[in-house]
Short mmCIF file of C-alpha atoms and ligand atoms in Angstrom, two decimals:
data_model
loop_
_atom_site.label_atom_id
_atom_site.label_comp_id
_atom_site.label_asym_id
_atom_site.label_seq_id
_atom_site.Cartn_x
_atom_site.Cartn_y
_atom_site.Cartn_z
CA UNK A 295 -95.69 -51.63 -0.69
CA UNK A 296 -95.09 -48.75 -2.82
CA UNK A 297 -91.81 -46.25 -2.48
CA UNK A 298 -94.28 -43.10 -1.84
CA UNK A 299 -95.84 -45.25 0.66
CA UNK A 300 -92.75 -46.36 2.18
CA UNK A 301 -90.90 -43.14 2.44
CA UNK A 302 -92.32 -41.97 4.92
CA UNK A 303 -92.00 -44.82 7.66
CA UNK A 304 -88.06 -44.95 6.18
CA UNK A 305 -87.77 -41.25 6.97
CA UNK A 306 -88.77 -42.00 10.95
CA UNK A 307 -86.15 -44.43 10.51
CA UNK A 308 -83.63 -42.56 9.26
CA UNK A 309 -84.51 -39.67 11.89
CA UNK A 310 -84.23 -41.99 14.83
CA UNK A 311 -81.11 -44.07 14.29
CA UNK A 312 -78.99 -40.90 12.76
CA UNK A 313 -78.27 -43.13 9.25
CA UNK A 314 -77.83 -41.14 6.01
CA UNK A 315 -80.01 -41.54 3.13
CA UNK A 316 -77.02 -40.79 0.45
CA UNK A 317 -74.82 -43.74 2.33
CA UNK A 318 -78.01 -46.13 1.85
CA UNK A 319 -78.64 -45.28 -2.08
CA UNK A 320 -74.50 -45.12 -2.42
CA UNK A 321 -74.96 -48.59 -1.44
CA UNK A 322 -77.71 -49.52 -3.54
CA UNK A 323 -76.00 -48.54 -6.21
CA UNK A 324 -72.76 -50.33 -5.29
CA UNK A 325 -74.84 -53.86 -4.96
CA UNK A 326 -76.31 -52.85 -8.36
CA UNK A 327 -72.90 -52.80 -9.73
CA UNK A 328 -71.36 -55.91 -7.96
CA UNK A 329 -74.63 -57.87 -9.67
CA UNK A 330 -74.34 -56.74 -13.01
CA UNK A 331 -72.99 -58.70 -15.51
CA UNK A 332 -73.56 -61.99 -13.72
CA UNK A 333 -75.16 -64.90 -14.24
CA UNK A 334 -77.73 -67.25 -12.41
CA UNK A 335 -78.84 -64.55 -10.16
CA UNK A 336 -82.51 -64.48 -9.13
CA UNK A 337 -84.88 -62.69 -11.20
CA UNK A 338 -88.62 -61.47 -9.67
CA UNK A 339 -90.70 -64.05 -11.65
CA UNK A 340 -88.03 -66.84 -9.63
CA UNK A 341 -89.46 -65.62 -6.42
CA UNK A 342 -93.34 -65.27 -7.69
CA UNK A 343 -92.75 -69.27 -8.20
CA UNK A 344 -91.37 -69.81 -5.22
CA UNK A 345 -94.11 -68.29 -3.34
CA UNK A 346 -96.90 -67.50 -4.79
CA UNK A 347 -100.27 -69.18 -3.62
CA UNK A 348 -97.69 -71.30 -1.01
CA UNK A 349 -97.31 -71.37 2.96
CA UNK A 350 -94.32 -69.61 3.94
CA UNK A 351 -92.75 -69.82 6.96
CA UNK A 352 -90.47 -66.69 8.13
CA UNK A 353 -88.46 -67.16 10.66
CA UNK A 354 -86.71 -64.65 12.84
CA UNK A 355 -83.48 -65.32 15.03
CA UNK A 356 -85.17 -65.38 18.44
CA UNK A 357 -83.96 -67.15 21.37
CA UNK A 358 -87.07 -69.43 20.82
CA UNK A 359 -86.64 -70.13 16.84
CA UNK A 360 -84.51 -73.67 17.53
CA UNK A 361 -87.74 -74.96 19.77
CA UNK A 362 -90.76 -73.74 17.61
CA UNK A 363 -88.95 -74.98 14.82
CA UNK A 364 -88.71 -78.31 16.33
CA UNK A 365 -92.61 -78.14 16.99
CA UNK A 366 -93.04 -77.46 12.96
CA UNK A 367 -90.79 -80.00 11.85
CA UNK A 368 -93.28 -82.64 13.62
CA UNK A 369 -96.00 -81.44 11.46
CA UNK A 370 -95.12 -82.50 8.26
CA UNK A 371 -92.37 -81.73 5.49
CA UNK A 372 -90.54 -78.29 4.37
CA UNK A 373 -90.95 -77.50 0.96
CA UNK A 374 -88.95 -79.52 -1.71
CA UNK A 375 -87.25 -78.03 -4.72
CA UNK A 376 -90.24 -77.92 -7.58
CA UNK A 377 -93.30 -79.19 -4.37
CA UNK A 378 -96.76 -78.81 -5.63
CA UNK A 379 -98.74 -75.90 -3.76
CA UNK A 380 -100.35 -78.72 -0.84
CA UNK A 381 -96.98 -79.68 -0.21
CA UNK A 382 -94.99 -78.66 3.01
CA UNK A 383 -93.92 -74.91 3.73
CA UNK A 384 -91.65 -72.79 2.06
CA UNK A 385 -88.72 -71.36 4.54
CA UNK A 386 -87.91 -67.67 4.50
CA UNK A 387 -84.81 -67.31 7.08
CA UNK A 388 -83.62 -63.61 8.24
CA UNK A 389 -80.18 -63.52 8.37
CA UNK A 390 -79.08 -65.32 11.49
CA UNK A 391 -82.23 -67.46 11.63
CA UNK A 392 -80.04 -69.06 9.07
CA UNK A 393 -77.35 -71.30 11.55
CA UNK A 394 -80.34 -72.81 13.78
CA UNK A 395 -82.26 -74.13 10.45
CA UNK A 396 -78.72 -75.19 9.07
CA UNK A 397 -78.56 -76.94 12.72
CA UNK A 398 -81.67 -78.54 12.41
CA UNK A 399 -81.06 -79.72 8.45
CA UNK A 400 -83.21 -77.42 6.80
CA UNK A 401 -81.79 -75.82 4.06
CA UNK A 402 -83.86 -72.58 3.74
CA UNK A 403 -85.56 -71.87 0.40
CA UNK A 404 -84.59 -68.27 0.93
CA UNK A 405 -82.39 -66.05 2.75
CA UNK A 406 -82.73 -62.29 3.60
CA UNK A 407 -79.85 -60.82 4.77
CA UNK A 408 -78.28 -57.43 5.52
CA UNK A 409 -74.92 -59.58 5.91
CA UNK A 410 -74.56 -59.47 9.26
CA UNK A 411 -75.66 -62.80 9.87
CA UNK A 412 -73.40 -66.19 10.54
CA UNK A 413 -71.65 -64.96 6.86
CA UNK A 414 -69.82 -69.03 6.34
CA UNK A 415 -73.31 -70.52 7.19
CA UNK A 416 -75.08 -68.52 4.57
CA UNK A 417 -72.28 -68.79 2.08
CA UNK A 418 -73.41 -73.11 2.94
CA UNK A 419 -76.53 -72.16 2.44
CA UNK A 420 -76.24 -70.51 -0.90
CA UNK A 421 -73.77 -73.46 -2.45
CA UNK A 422 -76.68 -75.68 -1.52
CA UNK A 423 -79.70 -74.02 -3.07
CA UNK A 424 -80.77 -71.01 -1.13
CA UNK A 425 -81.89 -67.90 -2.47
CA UNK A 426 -80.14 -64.87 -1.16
CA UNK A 427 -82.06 -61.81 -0.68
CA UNK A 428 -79.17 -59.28 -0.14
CA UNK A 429 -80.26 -55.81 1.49
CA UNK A 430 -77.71 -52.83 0.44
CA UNK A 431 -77.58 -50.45 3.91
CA UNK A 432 -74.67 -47.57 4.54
CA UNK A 433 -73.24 -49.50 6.95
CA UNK A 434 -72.54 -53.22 5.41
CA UNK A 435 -70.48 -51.86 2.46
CA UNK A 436 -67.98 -54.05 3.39
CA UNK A 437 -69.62 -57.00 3.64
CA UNK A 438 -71.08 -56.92 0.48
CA UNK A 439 -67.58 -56.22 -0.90
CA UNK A 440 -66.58 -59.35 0.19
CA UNK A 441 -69.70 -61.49 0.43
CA UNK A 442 -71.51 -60.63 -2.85
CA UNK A 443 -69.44 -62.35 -5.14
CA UNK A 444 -69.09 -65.56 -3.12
CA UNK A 445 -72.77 -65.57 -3.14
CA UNK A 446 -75.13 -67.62 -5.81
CA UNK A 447 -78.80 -66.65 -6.43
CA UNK A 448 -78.79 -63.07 -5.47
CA UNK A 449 -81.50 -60.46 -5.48
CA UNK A 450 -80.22 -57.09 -4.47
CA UNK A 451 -82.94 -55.09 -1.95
CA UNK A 452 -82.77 -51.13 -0.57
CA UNK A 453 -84.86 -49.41 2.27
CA UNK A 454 -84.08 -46.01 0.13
CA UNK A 455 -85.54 -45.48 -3.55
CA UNK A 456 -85.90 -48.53 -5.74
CA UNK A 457 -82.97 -48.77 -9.04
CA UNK A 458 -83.66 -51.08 -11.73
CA UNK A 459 -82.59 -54.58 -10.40
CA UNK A 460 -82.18 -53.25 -6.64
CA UNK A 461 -86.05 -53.63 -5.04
CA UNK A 462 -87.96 -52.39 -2.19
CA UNK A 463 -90.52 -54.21 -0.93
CA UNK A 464 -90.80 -52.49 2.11
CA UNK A 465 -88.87 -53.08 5.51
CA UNK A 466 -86.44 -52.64 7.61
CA UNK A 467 -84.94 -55.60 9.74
CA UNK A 468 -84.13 -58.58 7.86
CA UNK A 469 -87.13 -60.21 9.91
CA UNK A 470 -90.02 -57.81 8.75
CA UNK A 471 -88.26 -57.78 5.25
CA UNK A 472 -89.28 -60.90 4.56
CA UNK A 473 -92.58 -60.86 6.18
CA UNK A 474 -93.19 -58.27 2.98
CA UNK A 475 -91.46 -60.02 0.85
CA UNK A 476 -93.81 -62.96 1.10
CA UNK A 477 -96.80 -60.53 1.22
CA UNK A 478 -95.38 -59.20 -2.18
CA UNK A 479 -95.01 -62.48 -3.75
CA UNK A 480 -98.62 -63.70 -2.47
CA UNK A 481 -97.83 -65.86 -0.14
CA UNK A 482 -101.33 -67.99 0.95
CA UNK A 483 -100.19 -67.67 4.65
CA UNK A 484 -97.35 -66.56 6.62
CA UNK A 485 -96.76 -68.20 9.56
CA UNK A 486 -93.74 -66.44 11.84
CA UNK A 487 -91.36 -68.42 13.95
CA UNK A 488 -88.30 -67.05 16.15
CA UNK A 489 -89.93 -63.66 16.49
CA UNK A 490 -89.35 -62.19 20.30
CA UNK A 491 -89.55 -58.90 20.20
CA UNK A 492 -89.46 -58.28 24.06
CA UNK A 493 -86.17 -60.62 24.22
CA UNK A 494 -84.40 -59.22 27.37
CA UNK A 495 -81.20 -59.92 25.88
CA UNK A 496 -80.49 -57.86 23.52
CA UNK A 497 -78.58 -54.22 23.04
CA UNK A 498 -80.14 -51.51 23.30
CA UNK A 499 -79.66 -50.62 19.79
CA UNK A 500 -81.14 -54.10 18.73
CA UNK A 501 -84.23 -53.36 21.05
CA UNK A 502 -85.00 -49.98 19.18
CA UNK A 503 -84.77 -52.11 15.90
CA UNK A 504 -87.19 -54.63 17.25
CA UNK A 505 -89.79 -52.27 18.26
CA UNK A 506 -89.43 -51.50 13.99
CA UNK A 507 -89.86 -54.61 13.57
CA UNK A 508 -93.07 -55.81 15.80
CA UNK A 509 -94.18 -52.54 13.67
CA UNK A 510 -93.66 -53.71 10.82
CA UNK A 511 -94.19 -56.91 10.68
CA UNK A 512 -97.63 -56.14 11.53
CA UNK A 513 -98.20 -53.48 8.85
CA UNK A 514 -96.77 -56.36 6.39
CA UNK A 515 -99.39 -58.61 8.01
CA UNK A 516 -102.49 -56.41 7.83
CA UNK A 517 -105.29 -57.27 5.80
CA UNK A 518 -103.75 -60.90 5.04
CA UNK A 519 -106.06 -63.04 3.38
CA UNK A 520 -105.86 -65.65 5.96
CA UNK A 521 -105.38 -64.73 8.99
CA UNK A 522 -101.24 -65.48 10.13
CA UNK A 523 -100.67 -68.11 12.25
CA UNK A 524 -97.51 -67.30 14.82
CA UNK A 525 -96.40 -69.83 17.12
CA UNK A 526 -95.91 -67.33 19.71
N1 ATP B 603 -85.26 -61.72 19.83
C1 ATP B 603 -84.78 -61.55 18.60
N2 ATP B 603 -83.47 -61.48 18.39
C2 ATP B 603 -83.00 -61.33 17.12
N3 ATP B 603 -83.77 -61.23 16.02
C3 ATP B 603 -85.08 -61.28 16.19
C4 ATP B 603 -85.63 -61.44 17.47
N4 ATP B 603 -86.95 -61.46 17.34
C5 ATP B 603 -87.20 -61.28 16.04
N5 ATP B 603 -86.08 -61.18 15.33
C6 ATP B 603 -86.01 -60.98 13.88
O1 ATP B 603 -85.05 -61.87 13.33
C7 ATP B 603 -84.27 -61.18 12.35
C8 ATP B 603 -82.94 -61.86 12.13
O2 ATP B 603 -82.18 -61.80 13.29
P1 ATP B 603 -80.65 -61.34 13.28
O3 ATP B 603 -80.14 -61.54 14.68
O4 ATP B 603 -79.93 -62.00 12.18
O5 ATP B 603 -80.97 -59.80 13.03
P2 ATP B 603 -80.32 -58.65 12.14
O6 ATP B 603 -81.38 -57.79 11.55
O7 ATP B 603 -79.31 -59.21 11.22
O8 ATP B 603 -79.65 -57.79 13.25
P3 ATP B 603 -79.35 -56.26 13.14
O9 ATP B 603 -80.68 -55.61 13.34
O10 ATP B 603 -78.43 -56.02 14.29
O11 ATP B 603 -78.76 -56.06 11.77
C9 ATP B 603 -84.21 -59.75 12.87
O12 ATP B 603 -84.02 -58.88 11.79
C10 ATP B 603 -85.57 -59.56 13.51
O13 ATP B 603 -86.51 -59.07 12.58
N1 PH2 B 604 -78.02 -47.69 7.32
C1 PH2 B 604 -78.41 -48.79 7.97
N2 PH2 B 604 -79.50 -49.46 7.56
C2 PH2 B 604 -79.89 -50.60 8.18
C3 PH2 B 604 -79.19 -51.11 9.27
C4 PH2 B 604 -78.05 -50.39 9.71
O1 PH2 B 604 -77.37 -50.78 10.70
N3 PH2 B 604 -77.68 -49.25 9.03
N4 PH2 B 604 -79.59 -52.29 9.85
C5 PH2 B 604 -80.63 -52.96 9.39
C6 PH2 B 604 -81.03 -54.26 9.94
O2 PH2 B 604 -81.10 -54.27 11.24
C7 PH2 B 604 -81.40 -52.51 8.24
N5 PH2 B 604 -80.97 -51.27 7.72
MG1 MG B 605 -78.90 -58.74 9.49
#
C-alpha cells in the first residue's frame, strides 16, 4: 500500500487512540539509527525470496492459534530453509503468536513484532533463523533500546511516513502487518490462523485494536488472487 494511501486510515488511528504522530516518526528514526551500521540485517529482496509466489501462513495470537495450528501441522510440512515453491508453507508469526509455534517446534520463518511480545522467545527465535520484522511505535522506545541489538535479521517498519531503510507496508497490529506484508511480497495465498477478533477476553484497549485489525486485515486481503483460506 502506498503512504498517501495509508495516511489516511493512520490518521483515524491516531485520532482514536490519542498517539502522537512526532513520537511515532521520533521512533522511526531511532530504529533507523540502532540498524545502521550493522551487518546481516534483512534487506527487501531477502523477503521477496522468502515469499514471493509461496503459501504463507500468518498467524495471530488468538486463544485458538495452538489448536488450528495443530490441524495444519497434520497437513503436511512448514517451509524449510531454501524449499522449492510446492513445498510446505511459509510461517509469518505476530508477535506473541511466536511462544505457541516455539511450543509446537516451529521455528517461524518470520516474525513481526512491535516488541511487546514473549521478548526471550523471540530473541530464541531470532538465534535460530527467524526474520524479525521490528515495528518502531511512540510507545516501545524502550524496548527497542534494549531488544534491537540482541536481535539478528532485522527489518525496521513505521505506521507514520516511510525513511530510507524504515518501511511501511501498511498496518497497524502486528497481526494485519503481516497480512500486508505478505500481500507486498506476493504471497500466492495467505491463509490466517489464531485470528479471534471477538475474543471475550481481552482489554478493552486490545478490543478497539482488534476491530483495526478485522479491518485491516481484510483491506490487506481484498482483491487476493486466490481467494484466502482462514481456518476460522
Ligand atoms: N484474540 C486475539 N488476541 C490477540 N491477538 C490476536 C487475537 N486475534 C487476532 N490477533 C492478532 O494477533 C496479533 C499478535 O498478538 P499479540 O497478543 O502479540 O498482539 P500485539 O499487537 O502485540 O498486542 P498489542 O496490540 O497490545 O500491542 C495481534 O496483533 C492481532 O492482530
Ligand atoms: N503509538 C503506538 N502505536 C502502536 C501501538 C501503540 O501502543 N502505540 N500498538 C500497536 C500494536 O498493537 C501498533 N502501533
Ligand atoms: Mg505486539
Amino acid at each position: 500500500m502506498r503512504f498517501e494511501e495509508w495516511d489516511p486510515i493512520y490518521r483515524e488511528i491516531l485520532e482514536e487512540f490519542g498517539f502522537s504522530r512526532d513520537e511515532d516518526e521520533a521512533a522511526a528514526l531511532l530504529l533507523k539509527g540502532l540498524l545502521s551500521g550493522r551487518g546481516g540485517d534483512l534487506s527487501l529482496e531477502d523477503l521477496d525470496s522468502m515469499i514471493r509466489g509461496r503459501r504463507v501462513l500468518v498467524c495471530g495470537n488468538g486463544p485458538g492459534l495452538a489448536l488450528e495450528l495443530g490441524a495444519i501441522l497434520e497437513e503436511g510440512p512448514m517451509a524449510r530453509p531454501g524449499a522449492s515453491r510446492d513445498e510446505g508453507l511459509v510461517v509469518i508469526a505476530a508477535d506473541g503468536a511466536t511462544t505457541p509455534l516455539l511450543a509446537a517446534g516451529v521455528v517461524p520463518d518470520v516474525i513481526v513484532t512491535d516488541l511487546d511480545g514473549l521478548l526471550p522467545d523471540i530473541v530464541a527465535a531470532s538465534e535460530r533463523g527467524s526474520a524479525v520484522v521490528v515495528h518502531a511505535h511512540g510507545d516501545n522506545v524502550a524496548a527497542l533500546l534494549e531488544y534491537v541489538p540482541r536481535l539478528r535479521k532485522v527489518l525496521a517498519t513505521t505506521q507514520a511516513a516511510p525513511l530510507e531503510g524504515v518501511y511501511n507496508f501498511g498496518g497497524f497490529t502486528d497481526g494485519d502487518r503481516a497480512v500486508f506484508l505478505a500481500r507486498h511480497f506476493g504471497a500466492e495465498e495467505i491463509r490466517l490462523i489464531g485470528f479471534d477478533y471477538d475474543d471475550p477476553a481481552v482489554t478493552p484497549k486490545k478490543k478497539k485494536k482488534l476491530a483495526w485489525a478485522r479491518r485491516l486485515v481484510a483491506m490487506a486481503l481484498e482483491d487476493q488472487p486466490s481467494p484466502p483460506t482462514s481456518v476460522r
